[in-house]
Protein backbone atom coordinates (compact mmCIF):
# COMPACT_ATOMS: atom_id res chain seq x y z
CA MET A 1 140.36 64.17 113.21
CA ASN A 2 137.11 62.26 113.61
CA GLN A 3 136.19 64.93 116.26
CA THR A 4 137.12 67.37 114.05
CA ARG A 5 135.37 66.37 111.47
CA ARG A 6 131.98 65.64 113.23
CA TRP A 7 132.09 69.16 114.58
CA GLN A 8 132.39 70.85 111.03
CA GLU A 9 129.66 68.63 109.52
CA GLU A 10 127.71 69.90 112.90
CA GLN A 11 128.28 73.68 112.41
CA GLU A 12 127.38 73.45 108.83
CA ALA A 13 124.25 71.53 109.20
CA ASP A 14 123.72 74.36 111.74
CA LEU A 15 124.44 77.00 109.20
CA SER A 16 122.18 75.28 106.41
CA ASP A 17 119.34 75.45 108.69
CA GLN A 18 119.89 79.36 109.42
CA ALA A 19 119.79 80.13 106.12
CA ASP A 20 116.61 77.94 105.55
CA ARG A 21 115.12 79.78 108.42
CA ALA A 22 116.03 83.26 106.88
CA ALA A 23 114.82 81.82 103.69
CA VAL A 24 111.35 81.48 105.14
CA ASP A 25 111.46 84.20 107.47
CA GLY A 26 112.48 86.63 104.29
CA ALA A 27 109.36 84.57 102.59
CA SER A 28 106.99 85.38 105.64
CA ALA A 29 107.44 89.43 105.38
CA ARG A 30 107.43 89.66 101.79
CA ASP A 31 104.28 87.96 101.75
CA ALA A 32 103.45 90.54 104.66
CA LEU A 33 104.02 93.34 103.44
CA LEU A 34 102.06 92.36 99.76
CA ARG A 35 99.83 92.42 101.99
CA VAL A 36 99.92 96.00 103.18
CA ARG A 37 100.31 97.41 99.26
CA ALA A 38 96.49 95.94 98.79
CA GLU A 39 95.29 96.82 102.32
CA VAL A 40 96.65 100.53 100.99
CA GLY A 41 94.57 100.27 98.25
CA LYS A 42 91.24 100.32 100.12
CA SER A 43 91.54 103.91 100.58
CA ILE A 44 94.27 105.61 97.86
CA VAL A 45 93.66 105.03 93.82
CA GLY A 46 96.58 105.50 91.36
CA GLN A 47 99.36 105.72 93.57
CA ASP A 48 100.74 102.34 93.51
CA ALA A 49 104.23 104.18 92.65
CA ALA A 50 104.31 106.20 95.89
CA VAL A 51 103.06 103.24 97.98
CA THR A 52 105.91 101.28 96.76
CA GLY A 53 108.16 103.81 97.41
CA LEU A 54 107.23 104.60 101.11
CA LEU A 55 107.29 100.70 101.33
CA ILE A 56 111.16 100.77 100.02
CA GLY A 57 111.79 103.63 102.75
CA LEU A 58 111.04 101.62 105.45
CA LEU A 59 112.70 98.20 104.17
CA ALA A 60 115.69 101.04 103.27
CA ASP A 61 115.19 102.43 106.96
CA GLY A 62 114.99 106.01 104.91
CA HIS A 63 113.07 108.90 104.89
CA VAL A 64 110.55 109.75 102.06
CA LEU A 65 109.78 113.31 100.43
CA LEU A 66 106.12 113.31 98.55
CA GLU A 67 105.68 116.21 96.27
CA GLY A 68 102.44 116.68 94.93
CA VAL A 69 99.41 119.39 94.81
CA PRO A 70 96.97 119.55 97.63
CA GLY A 71 93.92 116.67 96.96
CA VAL A 72 96.20 114.39 95.42
CA ALA A 73 96.20 111.92 99.18
CA LYS A 74 99.34 112.54 100.63
CA THR A 75 98.48 112.58 104.27
CA LEU A 76 95.85 110.24 103.51
CA LEU A 77 98.86 108.07 102.24
CA VAL A 78 100.48 108.04 105.26
CA ARG A 79 98.11 107.76 107.41
CA THR A 80 96.91 104.30 105.95
CA LEU A 81 99.52 102.95 105.12
CA ALA A 82 100.51 103.02 109.24
CA THR A 83 97.30 101.67 109.85
CA ALA A 84 98.24 98.53 107.63
CA LEU A 85 101.47 97.77 109.29
CA ASP A 86 99.93 98.64 113.01
CA LEU A 87 102.75 101.31 113.36
CA ASP A 88 102.41 104.33 115.35
CA THR A 89 101.82 107.60 113.29
CA LYS A 90 101.95 111.49 114.58
CA ARG A 91 101.45 114.22 112.12
CA VAL A 92 102.57 117.68 112.50
CA GLN A 93 101.63 120.40 110.49
CA PHE A 94 105.08 122.65 109.71
CA THR A 95 103.75 126.56 109.86
CA PRO A 96 105.89 129.58 110.36
CA ASP A 97 105.89 130.13 113.65
CA LEU A 98 106.63 126.40 114.60
CA MET A 99 109.39 125.83 117.07
CA PRO A 100 112.13 123.43 117.30
CA GLY A 101 110.62 122.27 120.62
CA ASP A 102 107.56 121.67 119.08
CA ILE A 103 108.85 118.67 117.20
CA THR A 104 111.50 117.61 118.97
CA GLY A 105 109.95 117.56 122.77
CA SER A 106 111.08 120.20 125.63
CA LEU A 107 111.80 120.33 129.41
CA ILE A 108 108.68 121.02 131.51
CA TYR A 109 109.30 122.71 135.19
CA GLU A 110 107.03 120.49 137.22
CA SER A 111 105.88 123.26 140.15
CA LYS A 112 104.72 120.02 142.24
CA THR A 113 108.23 118.77 142.34
CA SER A 114 110.31 121.92 141.55
CA GLU A 115 112.13 119.81 138.59
CA PHE A 116 112.32 119.87 134.98
CA THR A 117 110.95 116.76 133.35
CA PHE A 118 111.05 116.09 129.23
CA ARG A 119 107.99 115.88 127.68
CA GLU A 120 108.19 114.19 124.28
CA GLY A 121 107.45 115.71 121.48
CA PRO A 122 105.57 114.17 118.29
CA VAL A 123 108.51 113.20 116.63
CA PHE A 124 108.57 109.94 119.16
CA THR A 125 106.72 108.27 116.77
CA ASN A 126 107.25 105.43 114.55
CA ILE A 127 106.16 107.66 111.13
CA LEU A 128 106.75 111.39 111.08
CA LEU A 129 104.11 113.05 109.05
CA ALA A 130 106.21 116.69 108.32
CA ASP A 131 102.95 117.96 106.38
CA GLU A 132 104.29 121.28 104.28
CA ILE A 133 107.82 120.66 105.62
CA ASN A 134 108.47 123.73 103.53
CA ARG A 135 106.29 126.03 105.33
CA THR A 136 108.61 126.42 108.46
CA PRO A 137 111.82 128.08 108.69
CA PRO A 138 115.32 126.81 108.94
CA LYS A 139 115.68 126.51 112.41
CA THR A 140 112.59 124.50 113.16
CA GLN A 141 113.40 122.38 109.87
CA ALA A 142 117.24 121.56 111.10
CA SER A 143 115.60 120.46 114.14
CA LEU A 144 114.39 117.25 112.56
CA LEU A 145 118.23 116.47 111.27
CA GLU A 146 119.36 115.00 114.39
CA ALA A 147 116.33 112.67 114.14
CA MET A 148 116.14 111.64 110.93
CA GLU A 149 120.13 111.11 110.37
CA GLU A 150 120.79 109.72 114.13
CA ARG A 151 117.42 108.22 115.54
CA GLN A 152 117.62 110.53 118.51
CA VAL A 153 116.90 113.81 120.20
CA SER A 154 119.23 115.59 122.05
CA VAL A 155 117.38 118.39 124.52
CA ASP A 156 119.34 119.92 127.57
CA GLY A 157 122.46 117.97 126.51
CA VAL A 158 121.22 114.48 126.88
CA SER A 159 120.09 112.10 124.06
CA ARG A 160 116.97 110.25 124.19
CA ARG A 161 116.37 107.29 121.11
CA LEU A 162 113.51 107.39 119.19
CA PRO A 163 111.28 104.42 118.46
CA THR A 164 112.22 101.85 116.02
CA PRO A 165 111.35 101.59 113.25
CA PHE A 166 111.75 105.35 112.60
CA VAL A 167 111.08 107.34 109.38
CA VAL A 168 109.75 110.72 108.62
CA ALA A 169 107.44 111.08 105.60
CA ALA A 170 107.30 114.40 104.65
CA THR A 171 104.75 116.46 102.58
CA GLN A 172 105.27 119.72 100.41
CA ASN A 173 103.38 121.54 97.45
CA PRO A 174 105.38 122.07 94.09
CA VAL A 175 103.19 124.99 93.24
CA GLU A 176 102.88 127.39 95.49
CA TYR A 177 105.90 128.92 97.03
CA GLU A 178 104.68 131.65 98.48
CA GLY A 179 105.65 132.02 102.38
CA THR A 180 107.73 128.67 102.01
CA TYR A 181 111.64 128.16 103.12
CA PRO A 182 113.12 125.64 100.30
CA LEU A 183 114.72 122.99 102.44
CA PRO A 184 118.46 122.89 102.72
CA GLU A 185 120.89 120.74 100.66
CA ALA A 186 121.94 119.04 104.02
CA GLN A 187 118.30 118.42 105.31
CA LEU A 188 117.15 117.48 100.95
CA ASP A 189 120.30 114.71 101.26
CA ARG A 190 118.82 113.43 104.16
CA PHE A 191 115.56 111.62 102.33
CA LEU A 192 116.35 108.47 100.64
CA LEU A 193 113.46 109.18 98.39
CA LYS A 194 111.84 111.70 96.56
CA LEU A 195 108.69 110.82 95.05
CA THR A 196 106.15 112.64 93.36
CA LEU A 197 102.64 112.22 93.48
CA PRO A 198 100.28 112.90 90.01
CA LEU A 199 96.89 113.73 89.46
CA PRO A 200 94.93 110.58 88.96
CA GLY A 201 93.97 109.26 85.26
CA ARG A 202 90.62 109.68 84.22
CA GLU A 203 89.45 106.22 85.67
CA ASP A 204 91.25 106.44 88.55
CA GLU A 205 89.43 109.80 89.37
CA ILE A 206 86.19 108.14 88.67
CA GLU A 207 86.83 105.14 91.25
CA VAL A 208 87.91 107.89 93.60
CA ILE A 209 84.65 109.84 93.15
CA ARG A 210 82.67 106.68 93.15
CA ARG A 211 84.26 105.39 96.67
CA HIS A 212 83.28 109.06 98.18
CA SER A 213 79.59 108.36 96.67
CA VAL A 214 79.54 105.04 98.51
CA GLY A 215 79.76 106.64 101.68
CA PHE A 216 83.68 106.82 102.34
CA ASP A 217 85.44 108.73 104.47
CA PRO A 218 88.92 109.36 104.83
CA ARG A 219 88.94 109.99 108.40
CA ASN A 220 87.59 106.55 109.44
CA LEU A 221 89.95 104.05 107.95
CA GLY A 222 88.09 101.17 109.77
CA ALA A 223 85.13 101.46 108.05
CA ALA A 224 86.69 101.23 104.70
CA GLY A 225 88.20 98.38 106.01
CA VAL A 226 91.66 99.01 106.30
CA ARG A 227 93.20 96.86 108.97
CA ALA A 228 96.33 95.74 110.01
CA VAL A 229 97.91 93.21 107.93
CA ALA A 230 101.83 93.49 109.19
CA GLY A 231 103.86 95.04 112.21
CA ALA A 232 107.23 96.08 113.41
CA ALA A 233 108.72 92.34 113.72
CA ASP A 234 108.13 91.69 109.78
CA ILE A 235 109.90 95.07 108.84
CA ASP A 236 112.73 94.03 110.90
CA ARG A 237 112.46 90.38 109.42
CA ALA A 238 112.16 92.27 105.87
CA ARG A 239 115.29 94.19 106.47
CA ALA A 240 117.30 91.31 107.65
CA ALA A 241 116.40 90.00 104.56
CA VAL A 242 117.24 92.94 102.50
CA SER A 243 120.51 92.89 103.82
CA ARG A 244 121.39 89.97 102.44
CA VAL A 245 120.42 90.85 98.62
CA ALA A 246 123.68 90.26 96.55
CA ILE A 247 124.72 92.16 94.28
CA ALA A 248 127.74 92.14 91.36
CA PRO A 249 130.49 94.09 91.50
CA GLU A 250 129.47 95.55 87.77
CA VAL A 251 126.21 96.53 88.97
CA LEU A 252 128.02 98.30 91.32
CA ALA A 253 130.17 100.14 89.16
CA TYR A 254 126.87 101.13 87.36
CA ILE A 255 125.60 102.80 90.37
CA VAL A 256 128.81 104.86 90.57
CA ASP A 257 129.00 105.82 87.21
CA LEU A 258 125.56 106.98 87.10
CA VAL A 259 126.47 109.33 90.41
CA ARG A 260 129.72 110.66 88.91
CA ALA A 261 127.76 111.34 85.68
CA THR A 262 125.43 113.51 87.28
CA ARG A 263 128.53 115.59 88.31
CA SER A 264 130.23 116.01 85.06
CA SER A 265 126.62 117.03 83.66
CA PRO A 266 126.51 120.40 82.36
CA SER A 267 122.84 120.77 82.81
CA PHE A 268 124.02 120.84 87.08
CA GLN A 269 125.38 122.70 89.25
CA LEU A 270 125.29 120.31 91.81
CA GLY A 271 125.56 116.97 91.63
CA VAL A 272 125.23 113.57 93.48
CA SER A 273 127.48 112.77 96.59
CA PRO A 274 128.61 109.47 97.89
CA ARG A 275 125.44 109.53 99.99
CA GLY A 276 123.18 109.43 97.15
CA ALA A 277 125.18 106.40 95.49
CA THR A 278 124.23 104.55 99.14
CA ALA A 279 120.79 105.40 98.69
CA LEU A 280 120.51 103.71 95.13
CA LEU A 281 122.59 100.84 96.45
CA ASN A 282 119.71 100.71 99.24
CA THR A 283 116.77 101.40 97.50
CA SER A 284 117.75 98.39 94.57
CA ARG A 285 118.47 95.76 96.90
CA ALA A 286 115.18 96.66 98.42
CA TRP A 287 113.51 97.11 95.31
CA ALA A 288 114.76 93.77 94.09
CA TRP A 289 113.96 91.81 97.19
CA LEU A 290 110.19 93.07 96.91
CA SER A 291 110.06 91.77 93.10
CA GLY A 292 111.17 88.30 95.05
CA ARG A 293 114.58 88.24 93.50
CA SER A 294 117.79 87.48 95.61
CA PHE A 295 120.32 89.85 93.68
CA VAL A 296 120.11 93.24 92.21
CA THR A 297 119.94 93.54 88.50
CA PRO A 298 120.76 96.71 86.38
CA ASP A 299 116.58 97.39 86.05
CA ASP A 300 116.22 97.75 89.59
CA VAL A 301 119.25 100.54 89.59
CA LYS A 302 117.11 102.02 86.64
CA ALA A 303 113.74 102.21 88.39
CA LEU A 304 115.10 103.78 91.50
CA THR A 305 117.63 106.40 89.67
CA LEU A 306 115.17 108.89 89.82
CA PRO A 307 113.48 108.76 93.25
CA ALA A 308 116.43 107.85 95.18
CA LEU A 309 118.42 110.80 92.84
CA ARG A 310 116.11 113.95 91.81
CA HIS A 311 116.34 116.08 95.18
CA ARG A 312 120.37 115.43 95.55
CA VAL A 313 120.82 117.40 92.26
CA ALA A 314 120.57 121.45 91.20
CA LEU A 315 120.29 122.59 87.69
CA ARG A 316 122.32 125.37 86.60
CA PRO A 317 120.27 128.56 85.90
CA GLU A 318 120.43 128.18 81.89
CA ALA A 319 119.11 124.77 82.19
CA GLN A 320 116.18 125.88 83.60
CA MET A 321 115.79 128.75 81.75
CA ASP A 322 115.56 126.70 78.76
CA GLY A 323 112.69 124.28 80.45
CA VAL A 324 115.05 121.54 81.24
CA GLY A 325 113.95 119.78 84.43
CA VAL A 326 115.76 117.43 86.49
CA ASP A 327 114.19 114.12 85.80
CA ASP A 328 115.04 114.72 81.58
CA VAL A 329 118.16 115.67 82.47
CA LEU A 330 118.82 112.14 85.06
CA GLY A 331 117.04 110.42 82.22
CA SER A 332 119.19 111.62 79.60
CA ILE A 333 122.15 110.09 82.01
CA LEU A 334 120.68 106.72 82.04
CA GLY A 335 120.38 106.66 78.34
CA SER A 336 124.02 107.46 78.19
CA VAL A 337 125.78 105.68 81.11
CA PRO A 338 126.87 102.26 79.68
CA VAL A 339 124.77 99.34 81.08
CA PRO A 340 126.24 96.12 82.41
CA ARG A 341 125.80 93.14 80.75
């Protein structure tokens, strides 16, 4: 009996030590990611919500769709974030003549060895910047589906794993539709978040112009003082900490009620799928952890409802004719679904 009690005490002590180490690792990772936000601010002005959204995407191991008019620093934001996180990033300009192999890679015949060898495409990176993703045909867009969902690429029957972490940060222009191909619903649903980048306010735009007037060069982030302040190991520790964030049954039910309300809304012809509910759960946990909490509140869910769900629904034509927007309908749903107390 004494040996059993001693073994139990040792096990409890080990578990306590592990919990303490996990808490320290989580706090260290949070500090590192908060430094990343500050570092990105050296080149990006007035897009704090988008910076946070990209970090949440990394924490929740999901992809992010960035929507904004040309010139609001979508590409610069992704490049700066990758630099601050010391992650590899590659950019692909999506065009109508882009082929699937231009993204995933292809088999190349080597005349010296008379064999085919696989040449990796730009998808083999940590952050893939898919610029103007809606300017390429559906066949090429579909080539990203396996990479986004399975974190692998299959060529000639052979599957090849992608690096970890792997995130697709795709951009699209919400205004110019000539020569574009709407993203299929299946691909839209693979994006964890859809972030909208607005035009900067007057004071922010003055700051942007001031920085350029004193020599800021968006092509030279090192000269702007942007440096690596975190890395892949910090992301791994942060993800482990996010997975330990608690969520009460009442808050889980609140997420489900919000999602189900989109399916019964008269303004939507397509509501949110269970994958969308999972996305809202994961992003809410990431936001709660990034805010320094070990549990999810209804306010966390509310804060992520629009970016996590806006691209997973489709308006009815009559709602579009009435000038109703997706965010307007989601806002009314947030106001009508009872909030747990």
